[in-house]
Amino acid sequence: MLDLSGKRIVVTGGAGFLGRQVVDQLCRAGANPDKIFVPRSQTHNLCTLEACQTVVANQDIIIHLAAHVGGIGLNREKPAELFYDNLMMGTQLIHSAYQAGVEKFVCLGTICAYPKFTPVPFKEEDLWNGYPEETNAPYGIAKKALLVQLQAYRQQYGFNGIYLLPVNLYGPEDNFNPNSSHVIPALIRKVHEAQQRGDKTLPVWGDGSPTREFLYSTDAARAIVMATQAYDGDEPVNLGTNSEISIRNLVELICELMEFQGEIVWETDKPNGQPRRCLDTQRAKDYFGFSAEMTFREGLKHTIDWYRQQSL
């Protein structure tokens, strides 16, 4: 078990939705808050080599959470930016960390890296068995390239880099911007605004048939810190709950929790995205003892309550 108490730790994306939780969990696990550095994009553009070299200098552990990421709308609108930014950030940060003699690199991948048609539940060994769902592919492939890089640097240089694959995250402080949010915050905001206007219908993209798996942000952060402390292998590891819900049932559950009485209208001319998503989470349990704790209904309630507080 890696003792975090004296370690100098960088958390890229550490001021974001997941990052704040990771910083909190690091401190709970014994890290010294004064030795945790959170670079901000305003001062450190990680798409440049110079910023990456500055950020990793004299550090022990790098936890790379920073990403240019959004929902299906952003994926369709800006595929080139998503590919370039995520590849440049990750590959230059890994290379700079290796050159600087960093002790450990923790890289977050994405569920979007899996093939469009992957047997459910997704097992890590299926990661290369096909092309990702088209709207996710530029982002997913850019992130997947970082796994290859970490494995190559381990093989050639003995560099200790691990790669974690979290499923879709949700929770308080999520991104609720309608232009770039993922499905849960997008739906919560949509229902809230429909209630404010007194709408009798709720239009939702797709036909409701795809399934998704969701991991509460606190659980995800706990998993990342557990892996930082206890996992040093070269295999990618899924982080999730091993349970799936259809988008139809998700919308109905959010409407129930928010007491929205209107009719759901499915916009079947809009894309569905990947047909099913559910992870095999046995590896995380076996390798570093992680199991999700938050129930989905309870996590949704916390997220809805937080959003409503912010909207007052």
mmCIF file of C-alpha atoms in Angstrom:
data_model
loop_
_atom_site.group_PDB
_atom_site.id
_atom_site.type_symbol
_atom_site.label_atom_id
_atom_site.label_comp_id
_atom_site.label_asym_id
_atom_site.label_seq_id
_atom_site.Cartn_x
_atom_site.Cartn_y
_atom_site.Cartn_z
ATOM 1 C CA MET A 1 0.000 0.000 0.000
ATOM 2 C CA LEU A 2 1.478 3.325 -1.122
ATOM 3 C CA ASP A 3 1.829 5.790 1.755
ATOM 4 C CA LEU A 4 0.538 9.132 0.479
ATOM 5 C CA SER A 5 1.508 11.219 3.506
ATOM 6 C CA GLY A 6 4.782 12.615 2.164
ATOM 7 C CA LYS A 7 3.982 12.480 -1.557
ATOM 8 C CA ARG A 8 3.836 15.488 -3.866
ATOM 9 C CA ILE A 9 0.734 14.881 -5.966
ATOM 10 C CA VAL A 10 -0.591 16.622 -9.076
ATOM 11 C CA VAL A 11 -4.293 16.252 -9.887
ATOM 12 C CA THR A 12 -4.989 17.587 -13.390
ATOM 13 C CA GLY A 13 -8.637 18.539 -13.597
ATOM 14 C CA GLY A 14 -8.545 18.718 -9.810
ATOM 15 C CA ALA A 15 -10.830 21.752 -9.692
ATOM 16 C CA GLY A 16 -13.511 19.949 -11.703
ATOM 17 C CA PHE A 17 -16.522 17.836 -10.842
ATOM 18 C CA LEU A 18 -14.602 14.594 -10.214
ATOM 19 C CA GLY A 19 -11.303 16.290 -9.363
ATOM 20 C CA ARG A 20 -12.569 18.018 -6.229
ATOM 21 C CA GLN A 21 -13.799 14.668 -4.945
ATOM 22 C CA VAL A 22 -10.443 13.029 -5.725
ATOM 23 C CA VAL A 23 -8.554 15.743 -3.831
ATOM 24 C CA ASP A 24 -10.903 15.208 -0.868
ATOM 25 C CA GLN A 25 -10.417 11.419 -0.973
ATOM 26 C CA LEU A 26 -6.624 11.825 -1.222
ATOM 27 C CA CYS A 27 -6.681 13.886 1.963
ATOM 28 C CA ARG A 28 -8.886 11.301 3.685
ATOM 29 C CA ALA A 29 -6.347 8.634 2.657
ATOM 30 C CA GLY A 30 -3.520 10.559 4.368
ATOM 31 C CA ALA A 31 -2.176 12.884 1.663
ATOM 32 C CA ASN A 32 -0.926 16.274 2.832
ATOM 33 C CA PRO A 33 -3.237 18.934 1.305
ATOM 34 C CA ASP A 34 -0.276 21.332 1.111
ATOM 35 C CA LYS A 35 1.489 18.886 -1.231
ATOM 36 C CA ILE A 36 -1.418 18.522 -3.678
ATOM 37 C CA PHE A 37 -1.094 20.729 -6.749
ATOM 38 C CA VAL A 38 -4.082 21.410 -9.007
ATOM 39 C CA PRO A 39 -2.977 23.097 -12.262
ATOM 40 C CA ARG A 40 -5.608 25.367 -13.851
ATOM 41 C CA SER A 41 -6.127 25.685 -17.596
ATOM 42 C CA GLN A 42 -5.855 29.488 -17.431
ATOM 43 C CA THR A 43 -2.213 29.241 -16.362
ATOM 44 C CA HIS A 44 -1.230 25.747 -17.560
ATOM 45 C CA ASN A 45 -2.514 24.760 -21.002
ATOM 46 C CA LEU A 46 -1.744 21.054 -20.900
ATOM 47 C CA CYS A 47 -2.033 20.787 -24.689
ATOM 48 C CA THR A 48 1.461 22.356 -24.735
ATOM 49 C CA LEU A 49 4.610 20.425 -23.866
ATOM 50 C CA GLU A 50 5.995 23.346 -21.814
ATOM 51 C CA ALA A 51 2.974 23.342 -19.473
ATOM 52 C CA CYS A 52 3.207 19.562 -19.025
ATOM 53 C CA GLN A 53 6.914 19.783 -18.168
ATOM 54 C CA THR A 54 6.242 22.567 -15.644
ATOM 55 C CA VAL A 55 3.387 20.682 -13.985
ATOM 56 C CA VAL A 56 5.265 17.387 -13.443
ATOM 57 C CA ALA A 57 8.582 18.871 -12.242
ATOM 58 C CA ASN A 58 9.583 17.595 -8.769
ATOM 59 C CA GLN A 59 6.362 15.624 -8.313
ATOM 60 C CA ASP A 60 5.872 12.047 -7.079
ATOM 61 C CA ILE A 61 2.405 11.124 -8.365
ATOM 62 C CA ILE A 62 0.383 12.447 -11.311
ATOM 63 C CA ILE A 63 -3.366 11.755 -11.395
ATOM 64 C CA HIS A 64 -4.553 12.780 -14.856
ATOM 65 C CA LEU A 65 -8.284 13.578 -14.817
ATOM 66 C CA ALA A 66 -8.295 16.646 -17.076
ATOM 67 C CA ALA A 67 -10.225 16.081 -20.294
ATOM 68 C CA HIS A 68 -12.062 17.964 -22.993
ATOM 69 C CA VAL A 69 -15.334 16.086 -22.735
ATOM 70 C CA GLY A 70 -19.086 16.419 -23.171
ATOM 71 C CA GLY A 71 -22.255 14.612 -24.173
ATOM 72 C CA ILE A 72 -23.397 13.338 -27.549
ATOM 73 C CA GLY A 73 -24.060 16.886 -28.831
ATOM 74 C CA LEU A 74 -20.474 18.054 -28.244
ATOM 75 C CA ASN A 75 -19.117 14.783 -29.645
ATOM 76 C CA ARG A 76 -20.924 15.450 -32.931
ATOM 77 C CA GLU A 77 -20.065 19.147 -33.061
ATOM 78 C CA LYS A 78 -16.351 19.122 -32.156
ATOM 79 C CA PRO A 79 -14.814 15.701 -32.883
ATOM 80 C CA ALA A 80 -11.484 17.169 -34.063
ATOM 81 C CA GLU A 81 -11.017 19.283 -30.916
ATOM 82 C CA LEU A 82 -11.907 16.339 -28.693
ATOM 83 C CA PHE A 83 -9.383 14.091 -30.440
ATOM 84 C CA TYR A 84 -6.547 16.624 -30.524
ATOM 85 C CA ASP A 85 -6.929 18.111 -27.045
ATOM 86 C CA ASN A 86 -7.236 14.790 -25.218
ATOM 87 C CA LEU A 87 -4.405 13.133 -27.134
ATOM 88 C CA MET A 88 -2.026 16.090 -26.728
ATOM 89 C CA MET A 89 -2.771 16.566 -23.028
ATOM 90 C CA GLY A 90 -2.329 12.922 -22.178
ATOM 91 C CA THR A 91 0.600 11.899 -24.342
ATOM 92 C CA GLN A 92 2.760 14.923 -23.487
ATOM 93 C CA LEU A 93 1.937 14.665 -19.792
ATOM 94 C CA ILE A 94 2.894 10.978 -19.698
ATOM 95 C CA HIS A 95 6.139 11.646 -21.588
ATOM 96 C CA SER A 96 7.027 14.609 -19.360
ATOM 97 C CA ALA A 97 6.280 12.584 -16.213
ATOM 98 C CA TYR A 98 8.535 9.764 -17.390
ATOM 99 C CA GLN A 99 11.343 12.227 -18.209
ATOM 100 C CA ALA A 100 10.954 13.937 -14.816
ATOM 101 C CA GLY A 101 11.260 10.644 -12.922
ATOM 102 C CA VAL A 102 7.712 10.697 -11.546
ATOM 103 C CA GLU A 103 7.063 7.667 -9.326
ATOM 104 C CA LYS A 104 3.524 6.860 -10.487
ATOM 105 C CA PHE A 105 1.100 8.020 -13.186
ATOM 106 C CA VAL A 106 -2.637 7.392 -12.829
ATOM 107 C CA CYS A 107 -4.536 7.908 -16.093
ATOM 108 C CA LEU A 108 -8.300 8.028 -16.475
ATOM 109 C CA GLY A 109 -9.609 6.551 -19.693
ATOM 110 C CA THR A 110 -13.212 6.506 -20.860
ATOM 111 C CA ILE A 111 -16.007 4.046 -21.382
ATOM 112 C CA CYS A 112 -16.300 5.588 -24.893
ATOM 113 C CA ALA A 113 -13.158 3.642 -25.817
ATOM 114 C CA TYR A 114 -15.050 0.335 -25.916
ATOM 115 C CA PRO A 115 -16.263 -1.026 -29.268
ATOM 116 C CA LYS A 116 -19.790 -0.037 -30.345
ATOM 117 C CA PHE A 117 -20.971 -3.639 -29.994
ATOM 118 C CA THR A 118 -19.253 -5.068 -26.936
ATOM 119 C CA PRO A 119 -20.649 -8.128 -25.138
ATOM 120 C CA VAL A 120 -22.351 -7.010 -21.911
ATOM 121 C CA PRO A 121 -21.021 -6.682 -19.290
ATOM 122 C CA PHE A 122 -17.942 -5.021 -20.858
ATOM 123 C CA LYS A 123 -14.776 -6.883 -19.926
ATOM 124 C CA GLU A 124 -11.413 -5.106 -20.147
ATOM 125 C CA GLU A 125 -10.068 -7.720 -22.540
ATOM 126 C CA ASP A 126 -12.763 -6.705 -25.098
ATOM 127 C CA LEU A 127 -11.400 -3.158 -25.361
ATOM 128 C CA TRP A 128 -9.748 -3.779 -28.765
ATOM 129 C CA ASN A 129 -12.409 -6.000 -30.344
ATOM 130 C CA GLY A 130 -13.935 -3.375 -32.645
ATOM 131 C CA TYR A 131 -14.384 0.312 -33.451
ATOM 132 C CA PRO A 132 -16.067 2.606 -30.893
ATOM 133 C CA GLU A 133 -19.555 4.057 -31.401
ATOM 134 C CA GLU A 134 -19.064 6.664 -34.160
ATOM 135 C CA THR A 135 -20.021 9.809 -32.226
ATOM 136 C CA ASN A 136 -17.680 8.843 -29.365
ATOM 137 C CA ALA A 137 -14.812 7.499 -31.463
ATOM 138 C CA PRO A 138 -12.478 10.533 -31.736
ATOM 139 C CA TYR A 139 -12.586 11.095 -27.962
ATOM 140 C CA GLY A 140 -12.505 7.390 -27.112
ATOM 141 C CA ILE A 141 -9.577 6.563 -29.397
ATOM 142 C CA ALA A 142 -7.519 9.535 -28.185
ATOM 143 C CA LYS A 143 -7.939 8.326 -24.607
ATOM 144 C CA LYS A 144 -7.311 4.681 -25.548
ATOM 145 C CA ALA A 145 -3.991 5.647 -27.155
ATOM 146 C CA LEU A 146 -2.813 6.670 -23.674
ATOM 147 C CA LEU A 147 -3.236 3.082 -22.465
ATOM 148 C CA VAL A 148 -0.940 1.928 -25.280
ATOM 149 C CA GLN A 149 1.560 4.636 -24.363
ATOM 150 C CA LEU A 150 1.586 3.692 -20.670
ATOM 151 C CA GLN A 151 2.044 -0.001 -21.474
ATOM 152 C CA ALA A 152 4.880 0.828 -23.906
ATOM 153 C CA TYR A 153 6.618 3.106 -21.380
ATOM 154 C CA ARG A 154 6.288 0.397 -18.724
ATOM 155 C CA GLN A 155 7.786 -2.182 -21.110
ATOM 156 C CA GLN A 156 10.685 -0.026 -22.319
ATOM 157 C CA TYR A 157 11.390 2.265 -19.367
ATOM 158 C CA GLY A 158 9.839 0.509 -16.339
ATOM 159 C CA PHE A 159 7.531 3.526 -15.900
ATOM 160 C CA ASN A 160 4.710 2.834 -13.424
ATOM 161 C CA GLY A 161 1.545 4.068 -15.126
ATOM 162 C CA ILE A 162 -1.927 2.644 -14.473
ATOM 163 C CA TYR A 163 -5.084 3.089 -16.552
ATOM 164 C CA LEU A 164 -8.625 3.220 -15.156
ATOM 165 C CA LEU A 165 -11.866 3.089 -17.168
ATOM 166 C CA PRO A 166 -14.714 4.807 -15.311
ATOM 167 C CA VAL A 167 -18.275 4.421 -16.508
ATOM 168 C CA ASN A 168 -20.486 7.542 -16.854
ATOM 169 C CA LEU A 169 -20.214 9.630 -13.680
ATOM 170 C CA TYR A 170 -22.870 11.725 -11.979
ATOM 171 C CA GLY A 171 -23.360 13.600 -8.715
ATOM 172 C CA PRO A 172 -23.532 17.065 -7.146
ATOM 173 C CA GLU A 173 -21.386 19.731 -8.857
ATOM 174 C CA ASP A 174 -21.709 17.964 -12.226
ATOM 175 C CA ASN A 175 -21.701 19.986 -15.458
ATOM 176 C CA PHE A 176 -25.290 21.135 -16.086
ATOM 177 C CA ASN A 177 -24.468 23.256 -19.157
ATOM 178 C CA PRO A 178 -26.990 22.126 -21.823
ATOM 179 C CA ASN A 179 -24.365 22.442 -24.584
ATOM 180 C CA SER A 180 -21.867 20.012 -23.072
ATOM 181 C CA SER A 181 -23.488 18.046 -20.235
ATOM 182 C CA HIS A 182 -23.917 14.287 -20.041
ATOM 183 C CA VAL A 183 -27.282 12.571 -19.834
ATOM 184 C CA ILE A 184 -28.151 12.794 -16.100
ATOM 185 C CA PRO A 185 -27.405 16.512 -15.532
ATOM 186 C CA ALA A 186 -28.938 17.301 -18.946
ATOM 187 C CA LEU A 187 -32.171 15.521 -17.987
ATOM 188 C CA ILE A 188 -32.339 17.038 -14.496
ATOM 189 C CA ARG A 189 -31.971 20.509 -15.938
ATOM 190 C CA LYS A 190 -34.477 19.777 -18.704
ATOM 191 C CA VAL A 191 -37.103 18.562 -16.218
ATOM 192 C CA HIS A 192 -36.456 21.490 -13.855
ATOM 193 C CA GLU A 193 -36.851 24.057 -16.638
ATOM 194 C CA ALA A 194 -39.975 22.333 -17.969
ATOM 195 C CA GLN A 195 -41.463 22.586 -14.463
ATOM 196 C CA GLN A 196 -40.523 26.274 -14.242
ATOM 197 C CA ARG A 197 -42.335 26.954 -17.530
ATOM 198 C CA GLY A 198 -45.297 24.735 -16.671
ATOM 199 C CA ASP A 199 -44.722 22.496 -19.716
ATOM 200 C CA LYS A 200 -46.962 19.469 -20.179
ATOM 201 C CA THR A 201 -44.449 17.538 -22.312
ATOM 202 C CA LEU A 202 -40.750 16.630 -22.045
ATOM 203 C CA PRO A 203 -38.884 16.020 -25.344
ATOM 204 C CA VAL A 204 -35.979 13.557 -24.997
ATOM 205 C CA TRP A 205 -33.447 12.476 -27.665
ATOM 206 C CA GLY A 206 -33.652 8.936 -29.043
ATOM 207 C CA ASP A 207 -36.148 6.175 -28.349
ATOM 208 C CA GLY A 208 -35.197 5.359 -24.746
ATOM 209 C CA SER A 209 -33.927 1.859 -25.558
ATOM 210 C CA PRO A 210 -30.154 2.223 -24.901
ATOM 211 C CA THR A 211 -28.877 1.248 -21.474
ATOM 212 C CA ARG A 212 -26.264 3.036 -19.416
ATOM 213 C CA GLU A 213 -24.401 2.454 -16.168
ATOM 214 C CA PHE A 214 -23.672 5.318 -13.801
ATOM 215 C CA LEU A 215 -21.121 5.717 -11.003
ATOM 216 C CA TYR A 216 -21.542 8.301 -8.253
ATOM 217 C CA SER A 217 -18.652 10.772 -8.225
ATOM 218 C CA THR A 218 -17.644 10.069 -4.607
ATOM 219 C CA ASP A 219 -17.440 6.345 -5.341
ATOM 220 C CA ALA A 220 -15.356 7.050 -8.476
ATOM 221 C CA ALA A 221 -12.958 9.266 -6.512
ATOM 222 C CA ARG A 222 -12.580 6.615 -3.819
ATOM 223 C CA ALA A 223 -11.783 4.018 -6.496
ATOM 224 C CA ILE A 224 -9.135 6.247 -8.086
ATOM 225 C CA VAL A 225 -7.389 6.808 -4.752
ATOM 226 C CA MET A 226 -7.574 3.099 -3.856
ATOM 227 C CA ALA A 227 -5.955 2.263 -7.206
ATOM 228 C CA THR A 228 -3.317 4.961 -6.693
ATOM 229 C CA GLN A 229 -2.388 3.336 -3.394
ATOM 230 C CA ALA A 230 -2.709 -0.345 -4.216
ATOM 231 C CA TYR A 231 -2.578 -1.083 -7.974
ATOM 232 C CA ASP A 232 0.607 -1.179 -10.044
ATOM 233 C CA GLY A 233 -0.372 -3.387 -12.971
ATOM 234 C CA ASP A 234 -0.359 -2.797 -16.724
ATOM 235 C CA GLU A 235 -3.926 -3.959 -17.377
ATOM 236 C CA PRO A 236 -6.771 -1.444 -17.724
ATOM 237 C CA VAL A 237 -9.354 -1.614 -14.924
ATOM 238 C CA ASN A 238 -13.071 -0.809 -15.179
ATOM 239 C CA LEU A 239 -14.649 1.381 -12.503
ATOM 240 C CA GLY A 240 -18.405 1.017 -12.201
ATOM 241 C CA THR A 241 -21.357 -0.550 -10.411
ATOM 242 C CA ASN A 242 -22.046 -3.549 -12.691
ATOM 243 C CA SER A 243 -25.708 -2.543 -13.107
ATOM 244 C CA GLU A 244 -27.444 -0.922 -16.089
ATOM 245 C CA ILE A 245 -30.618 1.111 -16.584
ATOM 246 C CA SER A 246 -32.387 1.973 -19.834
ATOM 247 C CA ILE A 247 -32.604 5.640 -20.793
ATOM 248 C CA ARG A 248 -36.405 5.234 -20.735
ATOM 249 C CA ASN A 249 -36.345 4.024 -17.123
ATOM 250 C CA LEU A 250 -33.796 6.700 -16.212
ATOM 251 C CA VAL A 251 -36.041 9.483 -17.556
ATOM 252 C CA GLU A 252 -39.041 8.028 -15.751
ATOM 253 C CA LEU A 253 -37.088 7.783 -12.479
ATOM 254 C CA ILE A 254 -35.860 11.386 -12.706
ATOM 255 C CA CYS A 255 -39.417 12.564 -13.483
ATOM 256 C CA GLU A 256 -40.677 10.595 -10.469
ATOM 257 C CA LEU A 257 -38.026 11.983 -8.091
ATOM 258 C CA MET A 258 -38.616 15.537 -9.360
ATOM 259 C CA GLU A 259 -42.417 15.070 -9.374
ATOM 260 C CA PHE A 260 -42.819 16.008 -13.032
ATOM 261 C CA GLN A 261 -46.272 14.968 -14.208
ATOM 262 C CA GLY A 262 -45.973 15.732 -17.952
ATOM 263 C CA GLU A 263 -45.708 13.369 -20.906
ATOM 264 C CA ILE A 264 -42.311 12.164 -22.176
ATOM 265 C CA VAL A 265 -41.976 12.636 -25.957
ATOM 266 C CA TRP A 266 -39.241 10.519 -27.588
ATOM 267 C CA GLU A 267 -37.474 12.282 -30.466
ATOM 268 C CA THR A 268 -36.669 9.176 -32.505
ATOM 269 C CA ASP A 269 -34.995 11.162 -35.294
ATOM 270 C CA LYS A 270 -32.182 12.028 -32.827
ATOM 271 C CA PRO A 271 -29.249 9.628 -32.160
ATOM 272 C CA ASN A 272 -29.361 6.978 -29.463
ATOM 273 C CA GLY A 273 -25.607 6.579 -29.006
ATOM 274 C CA GLN A 274 -24.132 3.213 -28.005
ATOM 275 C CA PRO A 275 -26.855 0.525 -27.630
ATOM 276 C CA ARG A 276 -25.797 -0.859 -24.224
ATOM 277 C CA ARG A 277 -23.251 -0.019 -21.550
ATOM 278 C CA CYS A 278 -22.585 -2.067 -18.467
ATOM 279 C CA LEU A 279 -19.199 -2.965 -17.014
ATOM 280 C CA ASP A 280 -17.718 -6.096 -15.556
ATOM 281 C CA THR A 281 -16.228 -4.684 -12.341
ATOM 282 C CA GLN A 282 -14.574 -7.826 -10.964
ATOM 283 C CA ARG A 283 -11.025 -6.654 -11.728
ATOM 284 C CA ALA A 284 -11.327 -3.532 -9.540
ATOM 285 C CA LYS A 285 -12.619 -5.703 -6.695
ATOM 286 C CA ASP A 286 -9.831 -8.256 -7.104
ATOM 287 C CA TYR A 287 -6.936 -5.853 -7.706
ATOM 288 C CA PHE A 288 -7.608 -3.131 -5.144
ATOM 289 C CA GLY A 289 -10.811 -4.004 -3.278
ATOM 290 C CA PHE A 290 -13.188 -1.456 -4.808
ATOM 291 C CA SER A 291 -16.976 -1.819 -4.784
ATOM 292 C CA ALA A 292 -19.439 1.038 -5.317
ATOM 293 C CA GLU A 293 -21.450 1.997 -2.236
ATOM 294 C CA MET A 294 -23.999 4.650 -3.307
ATOM 295 C CA THR A 295 -27.365 3.333 -4.504
ATOM 296 C CA PHE A 296 -28.523 4.875 -7.781
ATOM 297 C CA ARG A 297 -31.796 6.252 -6.432
ATOM 298 C CA GLU A 298 -30.045 7.878 -3.464
ATOM 299 C CA GLY A 299 -27.289 9.311 -5.665
ATOM 300 C CA LEU A 300 -29.867 10.799 -8.035
ATOM 301 C CA LYS A 301 -31.690 12.410 -5.092
ATOM 302 C CA HIS A 302 -28.470 14.044 -3.882
ATOM 303 C CA THR A 303 -27.739 15.321 -7.407
ATOM 304 C CA ILE A 304 -31.252 16.718 -7.910
ATOM 305 C CA ASP A 305 -31.221 18.384 -4.485
ATOM 306 C CA TRP A 306 -27.859 20.022 -5.219
ATOM 307 C CA TYR A 307 -29.023 21.331 -8.595
ATOM 308 C CA ARG A 308 -32.236 22.752 -7.154
ATOM 309 C CA GLN A 309 -30.250 24.552 -4.451
ATOM 310 C CA GLN A 310 -28.048 26.128 -7.113
ATOM 311 C CA SER A 311 -31.083 27.167 -9.136
ATOM 312 C CA LEU A 312 -32.777 29.113 -6.329
#
